Amino acid sequence: MWLALVVTGGIDPLNRIDIAMNTLTIIVFLPAMGALLCLIAPKPMIRSIAVLTSLVTFLFSLTLFSIYFGSDAGTSADVFGSTYGALHHVIRLPWITTDSINIEFFLGIDGLGFPLIILTTLVSFLSCWASWNMEKWKIGKGIRAYFILFLLLETGMLGVFVSLDFFLFYIFWELMLLPMYFLIGVWGGERREYAAIKFFLFTLAGSVLMLIALVAMFFYSGDAIAQAGGEVASAYQENVTLTHGTFDLIELATNETIQAYFSSPVTRFLSIKFAPLMFAFLFIGFAIKLPIVPFHTWLPDAHVQAPTPISMILAGVLLKMGGYGFLRLCYPIFPTGAEFWAFTLAVIGVVSIIYGALCAMAQSDFKKLVAYSSISHMGFVLLGIAVMTKAGFQGAMFQMIAHGISSPMCFFLVGVIYDRAHHREINRFGGLWMTMPKYGTMATIGFFASLGLPGMCGFIGEIWVLLGTFDAGSKYPWAYTLAIIAAFSVILTAGYILWLIRRVYLGKEKEEYAGFSDVSGREIMILAPMALLALVLGIFPMQTVFDFTNGTLDLVLAHVTNAISMIP
Amino acid sequence: MTMCLAQSNAWAGIDVTRHLFLFSPILALILTMLAIVACPIIVGRSAKTIGAVAVMGIIASFILALRVAGEVSEGGVSGLSTLPAAGLLLVDNLSIAFQIILLAFMGGVTYLWWMGSSDSEENAPEFFILLFGSAVGMALMVSTSNLLMIALAIETASLPSYAMVGFDKRDRRGAEAALKYLIFGAISAAIMLYGISLLYGMSGSLSVSVVAKHCIEALATGHDLVITMVGLMCLLAGIAFKVSAFPFHFWCPDAFEGAKVEVTTWLSVASKSAALILLARLVMVFCASISAPEAIGILSPLAWGIGIMAVMTCTLGNFAAYKQTSVKRLLAYSSIAHAGYMLMAVAVFVHPNSEHSQDGISALLTYIAIYMFMNLGAFGVVSMVVWDTGSDKLSSFTGLLRRAPLLAIPMVVCLMSLVGLPPFAGFIGKWWILVALGQLNNTLGWFLIIAAVFNTLISLYYYMRIVVHMTLRDDGQPALSFPLGGVALVNLCAIVLLAMFGLAQPMKTTSEQFTRNIFDTTTVAKTAVVDAATIQPIESVQR
């Protein structure tokens, strides 16, 4: 408590702690509390504590749904009102305050963060449970460290999706690195050392660019305010005047003074136009995480070497941070930068889609194939965002959620068979459906969801993005061409997935695998929610995702297009 | 002596008792040194006895420093005189803050020595005489703005350091390292003295503020420009040697590798940061000598010079650390890189009247305080590995997580803090430097920010090499035996590094308190100066 007092800046500790007991704070720090508990708990209890913690976190995050069923019930457009920056469960406490710097502990949730929070807690719970019977536990080593790191990782991930102060965002972003490094490096496969350091270096490379943008955005917003006379009213908070720069992501995006200064072509950073440059810095930081060709090379290594539950986390949640970063930082804060780079980004997106699909087709390692398919799917996210249309944004968001469900499922399916066969050579498998009928059914659902079969979740995201891209043809003539090329990738996707299913699951039953037990009860319990969601999201896209996100997404888009239309 | 004092009117009106009180931390160090000299005659040469005397001396000095700091932060003493009569010694917030850090660190090093050497060391009195001697030199380095005193203080700090590096005379590597260190040190001291003589010759004064005025005039008018700049660069070279800045860093890896771990720890933090504070003080005097805030641009060649030196130091240190297999040597290069980061904070040249006048210097102070814990922790672990395995090769760290988890975990924390990764204090240290550079809002500032963050990225790899050896690899070496006190020390360092991240706010407030009044030129009357008395005789001799 004393520490909390010092950390939050001093005054009135009890009151502050009352304020700090906010739903979001609890969600974010519950896993960290669980990690502390794991530190002192006796060894046999650790697994249960960790799984329970992640389950409680998941259940608790479900209470966030109440914002949609309260007095202003309805979709996110009703809940979050008509301006970008309307948030729920807001908590702001001063953290580091000096004469000129005001870093806040500022959390809040809107239609961008909400679905990703639910996704994170769900995938974390499932993968925590999936860690129950890892092979390494049989020799009894490292179980404590593993679950502590796992829960710290979850805190970092949740923090990223709810922090609205850029500095805090950055801290949470970096907080994930070290746990992830050790989770891959200690518990990974053969080449884990290489994969872990590669992941670390790539991500840190992105973060240092983000750090430059962090410092630059703060001081340039300060300049903007100084030029406007030193005092500017806050864009969305009542009775607040800005006298210095700010780290507040909503303020940076919506304050007209700051926006005008950021997007002015006269504003230069080392004699380069400010908005396009900062957009590029942030973009590269997030693109490495997403990942996008040519920053993707860490992903196949990390995914393949990581243990199954960590691959699930990587694919299910970590990749989404890139997309979230675009929508939270790049586009709202630097709309003119977005316009400047639109064509390049769309092309990179399409290249990622095609390149990822072609690479996936060439793989003989089961896990690597799924990893490359992620690159292809994330290409849709970038394409959808880059074209800046309603359907594009919505499709990108949906694609993130859909991929967050289908890819952990695929990785878990690979893990299930790897546990039994101890290899991942696609060509050595065959006829598994005959041997393991339940597993075969689940696998078909998972891979068809990933393929984008109509009626499954993967389809909605892709088709929305393609529609959005066609839609953009009215403002960007090149969009038609790109949409057509991207549409053809569906054939490639179908190609590698169907070929995969034929080689692994169909055909004659093989002698080697004859004695394999079908999926266990625990495995079914992990797969079932994902399989169910893959179907439900595909059948009821509005009710499951779009209703919760579209309001905010449309506001972001309106904000962006409005800013672009102001360019002389 | 009394006559002398009576005749010199410079002493008139000066409260000698008060001045003795202000310098009491340094005096306490000197007295302890004398006590250690006397100890072998009176109570014998036992290492434990000598160690106890030393510890008592450090504690006494530390308490005195805290008391002086209490006075200073109340505003009783402050200010950096820009008058020509600036004295040989001065005590202000900054110097006392550094003395506190220095003494705390000295306590840590002594503790480390106690753990490792107190049983076998035969020459404890000599070791502590040297340690205290160099500490006195470093404390003096930060408490002066007089060229003569600068030269004296640097020599007082350096000479014992040479001997400490080669302290174990049976160790050939140590002897070689000491010789290298001595040769570099002697040459750079000669260059610095030459520079000082030039500056003295041009300006007719040893006071830095007068020299600064003269230099600024030379920059503005072009009159005597070359000779002034040469003098200034020679002076800078002498200080850069102590900082181990590029291109004066060659001694550093050899000396650090050859010396005992305690000595390496001591040199890596204390001597570098003392020189950095000294340099920062020179920069401040230069900035304070500019009349109008707009005219600060005239100093930009100096700012760029230090800035580029910082970037080179940083980059070189980081790249050279890549291939090292000796962890001591690797950490030596890392300390070069960190000197580079800290030099960046020194490159913040702002006018004292500007809103951000103390950002650079308070960032530097914060960084030094954090850096002390990072290096104490990292070298503490290295020393315990060396005591047990007899080698500081990377391979003797393999599997440390299994062999000694209570050493491996704090080591990871210290190393990641050295990288500058949240949630460890190293990030906060770097952050304030970045903020100070961002406040400049000019090309130099952004250039240095970009250089700093990319260097962070470069440095990750070699720090991770140690982490990889400790945590990811295991070749079945036997478990490590280590003193429990040492484990307590390194774990304490790790906890402090975590806590300092949370306490970013109070730390910043404190360091701003300690740097608040240093630019204040209005309170010169209160400034503690042992006045120009000692300068005048020199001039009168000349006449």
Coordinates of N, CA and C in Angstrom, one line a residue, chain A residues 2-3 6-7 9 95-101 103 141 167 170-171 174-175 177-178 181-182 185-186 192-193 196-197 200-202 204-206 208-209 211-212 214-220 223 244 247 269-270 281, chain B residues 355-356 358-359 402 412 416 419-424 427-428 431-432 434-439 441-444 446-447 449-450 453-454 456-457 460-461 464 467-468 471-473 501-506 508-509 512:
Chain A
W2 N 2.0 1.1 0.8 CA 2.9 2.3 0.8 C 3.5 2.5 -0.5
L3 N 3.8 1.4 -1.2 CA 4.4 1.4 -2.5 C 3.4 2.1 -3.5
V6 N 3.4 5.7 -3.1 CA 4.5 6.4 -3.7 C 4.4 6.4 -5.2
V7 N 4.0 5.3 -5.7 CA 3.9 5.1 -7.2 C 2.9 6.1 -7.8
G9 N 2.0 8.9 -6.8 CA 2.2 10.3 -6.7 C 2.0 10.9 -5.3
W95 N 1.2 9.2 -12.7 CA 2.2 8.2 -12.3 C 3.5 8.9 -12.2
I96 N 4.0 9.5 -13.2 CA 5.3 10.2 -13.2 C 5.0 11.6 -13.6
T97 N 5.1 12.6 -12.7 CA 4.7 13.9 -13.0 C 5.9 14.8 -12.6
T98 N 6.4 15.6 -13.6 CA 7.3 16.6 -13.3 C 6.8 17.9 -13.9
D99 N 7.6 18.9 -13.9 CA 7.1 20.2 -14.4 C 6.6 20.1 -15.8
S100 N 7.2 19.3 -16.6 CA 6.8 19.3 -18.0 C 6.3 18.0 -18.5
I101 N 6.4 16.9 -17.6 CA 6.0 15.6 -18.1 C 4.8 15.1 -17.2
I103 N 3.0 11.6 -17.0 CA 2.7 10.2 -17.4 C 1.7 9.7 -16.5
K141 N 11.0 -30.4 -14.0 CA 11.8 -29.2 -13.9 C 11.0 -28.0 -14.5
F167 N 3.1 6.0 -22.9 CA 4.3 5.5 -22.1 C 3.9 4.2 -21.5
Y170 N 3.8 1.5 -23.9 CA 5.2 1.0 -24.2 C 5.7 0.1 -23.2
I171 N 5.5 0.4 -21.9 CA 6.0 -0.4 -20.8 C 5.3 -1.8 -20.9
E174 N 6.8 -3.8 -23.8 CA 8.1 -4.4 -23.5 C 8.1 -5.4 -22.4
L175 N 7.1 -5.3 -21.6 CA 7.0 -6.3 -20.5 C 6.8 -7.7 -21.0
L177 N 8.3 -9.0 -23.5 CA 9.4 -9.5 -24.3 C 10.2 -10.6 -23.5
L178 N 10.5 -10.3 -22.2 CA 11.4 -11.2 -21.5 C 10.7 -12.5 -21.2
Y181 N 10.6 -14.5 -24.3 CA 12.0 -15.0 -24.6 C 12.3 -16.3 -23.9
F182 N 12.0 -16.3 -22.6 CA 12.3 -17.5 -21.8 C 11.4 -18.6 -22.1
G185 N 12.7 -19.9 -25.2 CA 14.1 -20.3 -25.1 C 14.3 -21.5 -24.2
V186 N 13.6 -21.6 -23.1 CA 13.8 -22.6 -22.2 C 13.0 -23.9 -22.5
R192 N 15.7 -23.7 -30.2 CA 15.0 -22.7 -29.4 C 15.8 -21.5 -29.1
E193 N 17.1 -21.7 -28.9 CA 18.0 -20.6 -28.6 C 17.9 -19.5 -29.7
A196 N 14.5 -17.9 -30.1 CA 14.1 -17.0 -29.0 C 14.8 -15.6 -29.2
I197 N 16.1 -15.7 -29.5 CA 16.9 -14.4 -29.6 C 16.4 -13.7 -30.8
F200 N 13.3 -11.9 -29.9 CA 13.7 -10.8 -29.0 C 14.2 -9.6 -29.8
L201 N 15.2 -9.9 -30.7 CA 15.9 -8.8 -31.5 C 14.9 -8.1 -32.4
F202 N 14.1 -8.9 -33.1 CA 13.1 -8.3 -34.0 C 12.2 -7.4 -33.3
L204 N 12.4 -6.0 -30.4 CA 13.1 -4.9 -29.8 C 13.4 -3.8 -30.9
A205 N 13.7 -4.3 -32.1 CA 14.0 -3.4 -33.2 C 12.8 -2.5 -33.4
G206 N 11.6 -3.2 -33.4 CA 10.4 -2.4 -33.6 C 10.2 -1.5 -32.4
V208 N 12.3 0.0 -30.5 CA 13.1 1.2 -30.4 C 12.6 2.3 -31.4
L209 N 12.1 1.9 -32.5 CA 11.5 2.9 -33.4 C 10.3 3.5 -32.7
L211 N 9.9 3.8 -29.6 CA 10.4 4.7 -28.5 C 10.8 6.1 -29.1
I212 N 11.4 6.1 -30.3 CA 11.7 7.4 -30.9 C 10.4 8.2 -31.1
L214 N 7.6 7.8 -29.6 CA 7.1 8.1 -28.2 C 7.6 9.5 -27.8
V215 N 9.0 9.6 -27.8 CA 9.6 10.9 -27.4 C 9.2 12.0 -28.3
A216 N 9.3 11.7 -29.6 CA 9.0 12.8 -30.6 C 7.6 13.3 -30.5
M217 N 6.6 12.3 -30.4 CA 5.2 12.7 -30.3 C 5.0 13.6 -29.1
F218 N 5.6 13.3 -28.0 CA 5.4 14.0 -26.8 C 5.9 15.5 -27.0
F219 N 7.1 15.6 -27.5 CA 7.6 17.0 -27.6 C 7.0 17.8 -28.7
Y220 N 6.6 17.1 -29.8 CA 6.0 17.8 -30.9 C 4.6 18.3 -30.5
D223 N 5.1 21.3 -28.6 CA 5.4 22.4 -29.5 C 4.0 23.0 -30.0
H244 N 1.4 21.4 -21.7 CA 2.6 20.7 -22.1 C 2.2 19.6 -23.1
F247 N 1.0 12.3 -23.4 CA 1.2 10.9 -23.9 C -0.2 10.3 -24.1
F269 N 10.7 16.6 -38.9 CA 11.5 15.9 -37.9 C 12.8 15.6 -38.6
L270 N 13.9 16.2 -38.2 CA 15.2 16.1 -38.9 C 15.0 16.3 -40.4
F281 N 7.6 5.0 -38.5 CA 8.3 4.4 -37.3 C 7.3 3.5 -36.5
Chain B
E355 N 13.9 26.9 -19.3 CA 12.9 26.2 -18.5 C 13.5 24.8 -18.1
H356 N 14.3 24.3 -19.0 CA 14.8 22.9 -18.9 C 16.3 22.8 -18.5
Q358 N 18.0 22.1 -15.9 CA 18.6 21.1 -15.2 C 18.2 19.7 -15.6
D359 N 17.5 19.6 -16.8 CA 17.1 18.2 -17.2 C 18.3 17.3 -17.5
R402 N 20.8 -23.5 -12.9 CA 20.7 -24.7 -12.1 C 21.7 -24.7 -11.0
V412 N 20.3 -11.8 -14.4 CA 19.4 -11.5 -15.5 C 18.8 -10.1 -15.3
M416 N 19.4 -7.1 -17.9 CA 18.3 -6.5 -18.6 C 18.1 -5.1 -18.3
V419 N 20.6 -3.3 -20.4 CA 20.0 -3.2 -21.7 C 19.1 -1.9 -21.8
G420 N 18.3 -1.8 -20.7 CA 17.4 -0.7 -20.6 C 16.0 -1.2 -21.0
L421 N 15.6 -2.3 -20.4 CA 14.3 -2.9 -20.7 C 13.4 -2.6 -19.5
P422 N 12.2 -2.2 -19.8 CA 11.3 -2.1 -18.7 C 10.9 -3.5 -18.2
P423 N 10.5 -3.8 -17.1 CA 10.3 -2.9 -15.9 C 11.5 -2.8 -15.0
F424 N 12.7 -2.5 -15.5 CA 13.8 -2.4 -14.6 C 14.3 -0.9 -14.7
F427 N 15.8 1.3 -17.7 CA 15.0 2.0 -18.6 C 14.7 3.4 -18.2
I428 N 14.4 3.5 -16.9 CA 14.1 4.9 -16.4 C 15.3 5.8 -16.6
W431 N 15.4 6.7 -20.0 CA 14.2 7.6 -20.4 C 14.5 9.0 -20.1
W432 N 15.0 9.3 -18.9 CA 15.3 10.7 -18.5 C 16.3 11.3 -19.4
L434 N 16.7 10.5 -22.6 CA 16.0 10.8 -23.8 C 15.1 12.0 -23.7
V435 N 14.5 12.2 -22.5 CA 13.6 13.3 -22.3 C 14.4 14.6 -22.4
A436 N 15.6 14.6 -21.7 CA 16.5 15.8 -21.7 C 16.9 16.1 -23.1
L437 N 17.2 15.1 -23.9 CA 17.6 15.4 -25.3 C 16.4 15.9 -26.1
G438 N 15.2 15.3 -25.8 CA 14.1 15.7 -26.6 C 13.7 17.2 -26.3
Q439 N 14.0 17.6 -25.0 CA 13.7 19.0 -24.6 C 14.5 19.9 -25.5
N441 N 15.0 19.7 -28.6 CA 14.2 19.8 -29.8 C 15.0 20.4 -30.9
N442 N 16.3 20.0 -31.1 CA 17.0 20.4 -32.2 C 17.7 19.1 -32.9
T443 N 18.4 19.4 -33.9 CA 19.0 18.3 -34.7 C 19.8 17.4 -33.8
L444 N 20.7 18.0 -33.0 CA 21.6 17.3 -32.1 C 20.8 16.4 -31.2
W446 N 17.7 15.1 -31.5 CA 17.1 13.9 -32.1 C 18.1 13.0 -32.6
F447 N 19.2 13.5 -33.1 CA 20.3 12.6 -33.6 C 20.8 11.7 -32.4
I449 N 19.1 10.9 -29.7 CA 18.0 10.0 -29.3 C 18.1 8.8 -30.2
I450 N 18.2 9.0 -31.5 CA 18.2 7.9 -32.4 C 19.4 7.0 -32.2
V453 N 18.8 4.9 -28.9 CA 17.9 3.8 -28.9 C 18.4 2.7 -29.8
F454 N 19.1 3.0 -30.9 CA 19.6 1.9 -31.7 C 20.8 1.2 -31.0
T456 N 20.8 0.7 -27.9 CA 20.1 -0.2 -27.0 C 19.9 -1.6 -27.7
L457 N 19.4 -1.4 -28.9 CA 19.1 -2.6 -29.7 C 20.4 -3.4 -29.9
L460 N 21.6 -5.4 -26.8 CA 20.8 -6.5 -26.4 C 21.5 -7.8 -26.6
Y461 N 22.1 -8.0 -27.8 CA 22.6 -9.3 -28.2 C 23.7 -9.8 -27.3
M464 N 22.5 -10.7 -23.9 CA 21.7 -11.9 -24.0 C 22.6 -13.1 -24.1
V467 N 23.0 -14.2 -20.7 CA 21.8 -14.8 -20.3 C 21.6 -16.2 -20.9
V468 N 21.9 -16.3 -22.2 CA 21.7 -17.6 -22.8 C 22.6 -18.7 -22.1
T471 N 21.0 -19.4 -18.6 CA 19.6 -20.0 -18.5 C 19.3 -21.1 -19.5
L472 N 19.8 -21.0 -20.7 CA 19.3 -21.9 -21.8 C 20.3 -23.1 -21.9
R473 N 21.5 -22.9 -21.5 CA 22.5 -24.0 -21.7 C 22.9 -24.6 -20.4
F501 N 12.3 1.3 -10.6 CA 11.4 1.5 -11.7 C 10.1 2.1 -11.2
G502 N 9.5 1.4 -10.2 CA 8.3 1.9 -9.6 C 8.4 3.3 -9.0
L503 N 9.6 3.6 -8.5 CA 9.8 4.8 -7.8 C 10.4 5.9 -8.7
A504 N 10.1 5.8 -10.0 CA 10.7 6.7 -10.9 C 10.4 8.2 -10.5
Q505 N 9.2 8.4 -10.1 CA 8.8 9.7 -9.7 C 9.6 10.3 -8.5
P506 N 9.6 9.7 -7.4 CA 10.4 10.2 -6.3 C 11.9 10.4 -6.6
K508 N 13.2 11.0 -9.5 CA 13.4 12.2 -10.4 C 13.3 13.5 -9.5
T509 N 12.3 13.5 -8.6 CA 12.1 14.6 -7.7 C 13.4 14.9 -6.9
E512 N 16.2 16.2 -9.0 CA 16.0 17.6 -9.4 C 16.3 18.5 -8.2

